[in-house]
PDB file of C-alpha atoms in Angstrom:
ATOM      1  CA  MET A   1      -0.013   0.008   0.025  1.00  0.00           C
ATOM      2  CA  ALA A   2       2.930   2.383   0.688  1.00  0.00           C
ATOM      3  CA  THR A   3       4.084   1.932  -2.898  1.00  0.00           C
ATOM      4  CA  GLU A   4       0.624   2.583  -4.218  1.00  0.00           C
ATOM      5  CA  ALA A   5       0.391   5.765  -2.149  1.00  0.00           C
ATOM      6  CA  LEU A   6       3.754   6.894  -3.487  1.00  0.00           C
ATOM      7  CA  ASP A   7       2.511   6.211  -7.076  1.00  0.00           C
ATOM      8  CA  VAL A   8      -0.609   8.265  -6.455  1.00  0.00           C
ATOM      9  CA  ARG A   9       1.435  11.163  -5.029  1.00  0.00           C
ATOM     10  CA  ARG A  10       3.728  11.036  -8.087  1.00  0.00           C
ATOM     11  CA  TYR A  11       0.704  11.285 -10.298  1.00  0.00           C
ATOM     12  CA  ILE A  12      -0.600  14.205  -8.280  1.00  0.00           C
ATOM     13  CA  ASP A  13       2.758  16.023  -8.437  1.00  0.00           C
ATOM     14  CA  ALA A  14       2.777  15.489 -12.251  1.00  0.00           C
ATOM     15  CA  LYS A  15      -0.614  17.148 -12.527  1.00  0.00           C
ATOM     16  CA  PHE A  16       0.609  20.120 -10.536  1.00  0.00           C
ATOM     17  CA  ASP A  17       3.670  20.305 -12.847  1.00  0.00           C
ATOM     18  CA  GLN A  18       1.145  20.432 -15.839  1.00  0.00           C
ATOM     19  CA  LYS A  19      -1.309  22.857 -14.282  1.00  0.00           C
ATOM     20  CA  PRO A  20      -0.755  25.256 -11.305  1.00  0.00           C
ATOM     21  CA  ALA A  21      -4.129  24.635  -9.608  1.00  0.00           C
ATOM     22  CA  PRO A  22      -5.745  21.341 -10.725  1.00  0.00           C
ATOM     23  CA  GLY A  23      -9.115  20.210  -9.428  1.00  0.00           C
ATOM     24  CA  LEU A  24      -8.361  16.735  -8.014  1.00  0.00           C
ATOM     25  CA  LEU A  25     -10.358  14.470  -5.785  1.00  0.00           C
ATOM     26  CA  LEU A  26      -8.884  11.439  -3.988  1.00  0.00           C
ATOM     27  CA  MET A  27     -11.563   8.987  -2.859  1.00  0.00           C
ATOM     28  CA  GLY A  28     -11.611   5.525  -1.434  1.00  0.00           C
ATOM     29  CA  ASP A  29     -10.771   3.112   1.223  1.00  0.00           C
ATOM     30  CA  GLY A  30      -7.615   4.083   3.009  1.00  0.00           C
ATOM     31  CA  ASN A  31      -7.643   1.268   5.444  1.00  0.00           C
ATOM     32  CA  ASP A  32      -4.034   0.490   6.677  1.00  0.00           C
ATOM     33  CA  GLY A  33      -5.140  -2.849   8.168  1.00  0.00           C
ATOM     34  CA  PRO A  34      -5.542  -4.209  11.676  1.00  0.00           C
ATOM     35  CA  GLY A  35      -3.413  -2.648  14.444  1.00  0.00           C
ATOM     36  CA  ARG A  36      -2.668   0.488  12.501  1.00  0.00           C
ATOM     37  CA  ASP A  37      -2.213   2.727  15.584  1.00  0.00           C
ATOM     38  CA  PHE A  38      -0.177   0.017  17.241  1.00  0.00           C
ATOM     39  CA  PHE A  39       2.384  -0.242  14.467  1.00  0.00           C
ATOM     40  CA  GLU A  40       2.542   3.519  13.868  1.00  0.00           C
ATOM     41  CA  SER A  41       3.110   4.353  17.525  1.00  0.00           C
ATOM     42  CA  ARG A  42       5.670   1.582  18.168  1.00  0.00           C
ATOM     43  CA  TYR A  43       7.574   1.271  14.859  1.00  0.00           C
ATOM     44  CA  LEU A  44       7.103   4.759  13.367  1.00  0.00           C
ATOM     45  CA  PHE A  45       5.181   3.426  10.379  1.00  0.00           C
ATOM     46  CA  PHE A  46       3.348   6.177   8.500  1.00  0.00           C
ATOM     47  CA  ASP A  47      -0.390   6.139   7.741  1.00  0.00           C
ATOM     48  CA  LEU A  48      -1.685   5.947   4.229  1.00  0.00           C
ATOM     49  CA  VAL A  49      -4.021   8.896   4.432  1.00  0.00           C
ATOM     50  CA  SER A  50      -1.340  11.343   5.558  1.00  0.00           C
ATOM     51  CA  ASN A  51       0.861  10.343   2.742  1.00  0.00           C
ATOM     52  CA  LEU A  52      -1.919  10.803   0.162  1.00  0.00           C
ATOM     53  CA  GLN A  53      -2.860  14.211   1.619  1.00  0.00           C
ATOM     54  CA  GLY A  54       0.653  15.463   1.159  1.00  0.00           C
ATOM     55  CA  ASP A  55       2.994  17.684   3.025  1.00  0.00           C
ATOM     56  CA  VAL A  56       1.722  20.976   4.469  1.00  0.00           C
ATOM     57  CA  VAL A  57       5.092  22.539   3.600  1.00  0.00           C
ATOM     58  CA  ARG A  58       3.927  22.258   0.014  1.00  0.00           C
ATOM     59  CA  ALA A  59       0.602  23.858   0.792  1.00  0.00           C
ATOM     60  CA  GLU A  60      -0.614  24.197  -2.771  1.00  0.00           C
ATOM     61  CA  ARG A  61      -0.323  20.450  -3.273  1.00  0.00           C
ATOM     62  CA  TYR A  62      -1.890  19.563   0.125  1.00  0.00           C
ATOM     63  CA  PHE A  63      -5.308  17.965   0.077  1.00  0.00           C
ATOM     64  CA  ASN A  64      -8.077  18.911   2.436  1.00  0.00           C
ATOM     65  CA  HIS A  65     -10.182  16.148   3.885  1.00  0.00           C
ATOM     66  CA  ALA A  66     -13.931  16.452   3.087  1.00  0.00           C
ATOM     67  CA  LEU A  67     -14.880  15.154   6.580  1.00  0.00           C
ATOM     68  CA  PHE A  68     -12.673  17.406   8.717  1.00  0.00           C
ATOM     69  CA  ASP A  69     -15.685  19.442   9.736  1.00  0.00           C
ATOM     70  CA  PHE A  70     -18.189  16.526   9.966  1.00  0.00           C
ATOM     71  CA  PRO A  71     -19.254  15.840  13.558  1.00  0.00           C
ATOM     72  CA  GLU A  72     -16.619  13.750  15.251  1.00  0.00           C
ATOM     73  CA  ARG A  73     -19.064  11.371  17.024  1.00  0.00           C
ATOM     74  CA  VAL A  74     -20.279  10.166  13.646  1.00  0.00           C
ATOM     75  CA  ARG A  75     -17.053  10.584  11.657  1.00  0.00           C
ATOM     76  CA  TRP A  76     -16.527   6.869  11.109  1.00  0.00           C
ATOM     77  CA  THR A  77     -17.208   4.526   8.163  1.00  0.00           C
ATOM     78  CA  ALA A  78     -16.618   1.004   9.613  1.00  0.00           C
ATOM     79  CA  ARG A  79     -16.298  -0.932  12.856  1.00  0.00           C
ATOM     80  CA  TYR A  80     -13.992  -4.000  13.130  1.00  0.00           C
ATOM     81  CA  ASP A  81     -12.543  -6.101  15.917  1.00  0.00           C
ATOM     82  CA  ASP A  82      -8.869  -5.139  16.220  1.00  0.00           C
ATOM     83  CA  ALA A  83      -7.193  -8.396  17.224  1.00  0.00           C
ATOM     84  CA  ILE A  84      -3.814  -6.749  17.543  1.00  0.00           C
ATOM     85  CA  GLY A  85      -4.969  -3.913  19.797  1.00  0.00           C
ATOM     86  CA  GLY A  86      -7.604  -6.033  21.468  1.00  0.00           C
ATOM     87  CA  VAL A  87     -10.480  -3.656  20.795  1.00  0.00           C
ATOM     88  CA  LYS A  88     -13.952  -4.921  19.986  1.00  0.00           C
ATOM     89  CA  ALA A  89     -15.790  -3.530  16.958  1.00  0.00           C
ATOM     90  CA  ALA A  90     -18.390  -1.772  19.072  1.00  0.00           C
ATOM     91  CA  ASN A  91     -15.598   0.334  20.676  1.00  0.00           C
ATOM     92  CA  ASN A  92     -13.535   0.705  17.428  1.00  0.00           C
ATOM     93  CA  PRO A  93     -15.178   3.299  15.088  1.00  0.00           C
ATOM     94  CA  LEU A  94     -12.801   3.740  12.158  1.00  0.00           C
ATOM     95  CA  LEU A  95     -12.676   6.436   9.415  1.00  0.00           C
ATOM     96  CA  ILE A  96     -11.225   4.330   6.568  1.00  0.00           C
ATOM     97  CA  ASP A  97     -13.250   5.719   3.615  1.00  0.00           C
ATOM     98  CA  HIS A  98     -12.036   9.111   2.542  1.00  0.00           C
ATOM     99  CA  ILE A  99     -12.681  12.050   0.236  1.00  0.00           C
ATOM    100  CA  MET A 100      -9.779  14.520  -0.161  1.00  0.00           C
ATOM    101  CA  MET A 101      -9.648  17.525  -2.498  1.00  0.00           C
ATOM    102  CA  SER A 102      -7.049  19.813  -3.872  1.00  0.00           C
ATOM    103  CA  GLN A 103      -6.911  23.394  -2.676  1.00  0.00           C
ATOM    104  CA  ALA A 104      -8.390  24.737  -5.920  1.00  0.00           C
ATOM    105  CA  LEU A 105     -11.673  22.939  -5.215  1.00  0.00           C
ATOM    106  CA  CYS A 106     -11.827  24.579  -1.746  1.00  0.00           C
ATOM    107  CA  ARG A 107     -10.914  28.117  -2.802  1.00  0.00           C
ATOM    108  CA  GLY A 108     -13.416  28.580  -5.573  1.00  0.00           C
ATOM    109  CA  GLN A 109     -10.735  28.712  -8.262  1.00  0.00           C
ATOM    110  CA  LEU A 110     -12.692  26.301 -10.502  1.00  0.00           C
ATOM    111  CA  PRO A 111     -16.288  25.992 -11.795  1.00  0.00           C
ATOM    112  CA  LEU A 112     -17.079  23.778  -8.775  1.00  0.00           C
ATOM    113  CA  VAL A 113     -16.249  24.353  -5.134  1.00  0.00           C
ATOM    114  CA  ALA A 114     -16.405  22.248  -1.986  1.00  0.00           C
ATOM    115  CA  GLN A 115     -17.862  24.505   0.692  1.00  0.00           C
ATOM    116  CA  ALA A 116     -17.593  24.012   4.425  1.00  0.00           C
ATOM    117  CA  HIS A 117     -19.600  21.016   5.725  1.00  0.00           C
ATOM    118  CA  ALA A 118     -19.832  19.583   2.123  1.00  0.00           C
ATOM    119  CA  GLY A 119     -18.649  16.109   3.100  1.00  0.00           C
ATOM    120  CA  ALA A 120     -20.685  13.499   4.909  1.00  0.00           C
ATOM    121  CA  VAL A 121     -20.734   9.889   6.161  1.00  0.00           C
ATOM    122  CA  GLU A 122     -24.102   8.600   4.914  1.00  0.00           C
ATOM    123  CA  HIS A 123     -25.134   6.726   8.011  1.00  0.00           C
ATOM    124  CA  GLU A 124     -28.855   7.205   7.418  1.00  0.00           C
ATOM    125  CA  ALA A 125     -28.606   5.939   3.837  1.00  0.00           C
ATOM    126  CA  PHE A 126     -26.696   2.918   4.999  1.00  0.00           C
ATOM    127  CA  GLU A 127     -29.212   2.119   7.769  1.00  0.00           C
ATOM    128  CA  ARG A 128     -32.181   2.537   5.450  1.00  0.00           C
ATOM    129  CA  GLY A 129     -30.720   0.588   2.602  1.00  0.00           C
ATOM    130  CA  ASN A 130     -29.752  -2.319   4.904  1.00  0.00           C
ATOM    131  CA  ALA A 131     -32.738  -2.370   7.183  1.00  0.00           C
ATOM    132  CA  GLY A 132     -33.575  -5.935   8.088  1.00  0.00           C
ATOM    133  CA  ALA A 133     -30.440  -7.345   6.376  1.00  0.00           C
ATOM    134  CA  THR A 134     -28.135  -9.841   8.045  1.00  0.00           C
ATOM    135  CA  VAL A 135     -24.372  -9.154   8.146  1.00  0.00           C
ATOM    136  CA  SER A 136     -23.918 -11.335   5.082  1.00  0.00           C
ATOM    137  CA  GLN A 137     -26.792  -9.545   3.230  1.00  0.00           C
ATOM    138  CA  ARG A 138     -25.557  -5.971   3.817  1.00  0.00           C
ATOM    139  CA  SER A 139     -24.628  -3.880   0.862  1.00  0.00           C
ATOM    140  CA  SER A 140     -21.143  -3.302   2.411  1.00  0.00           C
ATOM    141  CA  ASP A 141     -19.258  -3.346   5.638  1.00  0.00           C
ATOM    142  CA  HIS A 142     -18.423   0.323   5.082  1.00  0.00           C
ATOM    143  CA  ARG A 143     -20.658   3.384   5.343  1.00  0.00           C
ATOM    144  CA  PRO A 144     -20.668   5.473   2.165  1.00  0.00           C
ATOM    145  CA  VAL A 145     -19.146   8.933   2.118  1.00  0.00           C
ATOM    146  CA  SER A 146     -20.221  11.858  -0.043  1.00  0.00           C
ATOM    147  CA  LEU A 147     -19.129  15.301  -1.087  1.00  0.00           C
ATOM    148  CA  THR A 148     -21.351  18.011  -2.486  1.00  0.00           C
ATOM    149  CA  LEU A 149     -19.758  20.364  -4.982  1.00  0.00           C
ATOM    150  CA  VAL A 150     -21.546  23.514  -5.929  1.00  0.00           C
ATOM    151  CA  ALA A 151     -21.159  25.785  -8.967  1.00  0.00           C
ATOM    152  CA  THR A 152     -19.083  28.913  -8.384  1.00  0.00           C
ATOM    153  CA  THR A 153     -20.846  30.967 -11.083  1.00  0.00           C
TER     154      THR A 153
END
């Protein structure tokens, strides 16, 4: 996964070399696997999302997270038992599905803009769509995430 993240960042850097303020969205499952916090804190491993977001020193190429201003108590997309950390799923809300956007999409430099509070974890849609389903019948083990972009003109 580290190699894949590096390849994605290389692609992003190439886009910035082609255009000064590209409108880019990074979306998907950024699950580092079980025990992520354990390995990061003890062995100085990095996390996938931070590498995809970029380095704040290169602010123009840094990606904002669409869920940074979504309420913390519901800012999670999956719950799993963490066998390495010994945490049960009920006590292990994880934000592993992400939407990140380039600065140009936040600043209104393009025909579309991501305004404050534009990102969401779609808990209600998940619950309604899976009402009455068993674990094996659910549409997914992840809650969907969304981002609303609005026209700037």
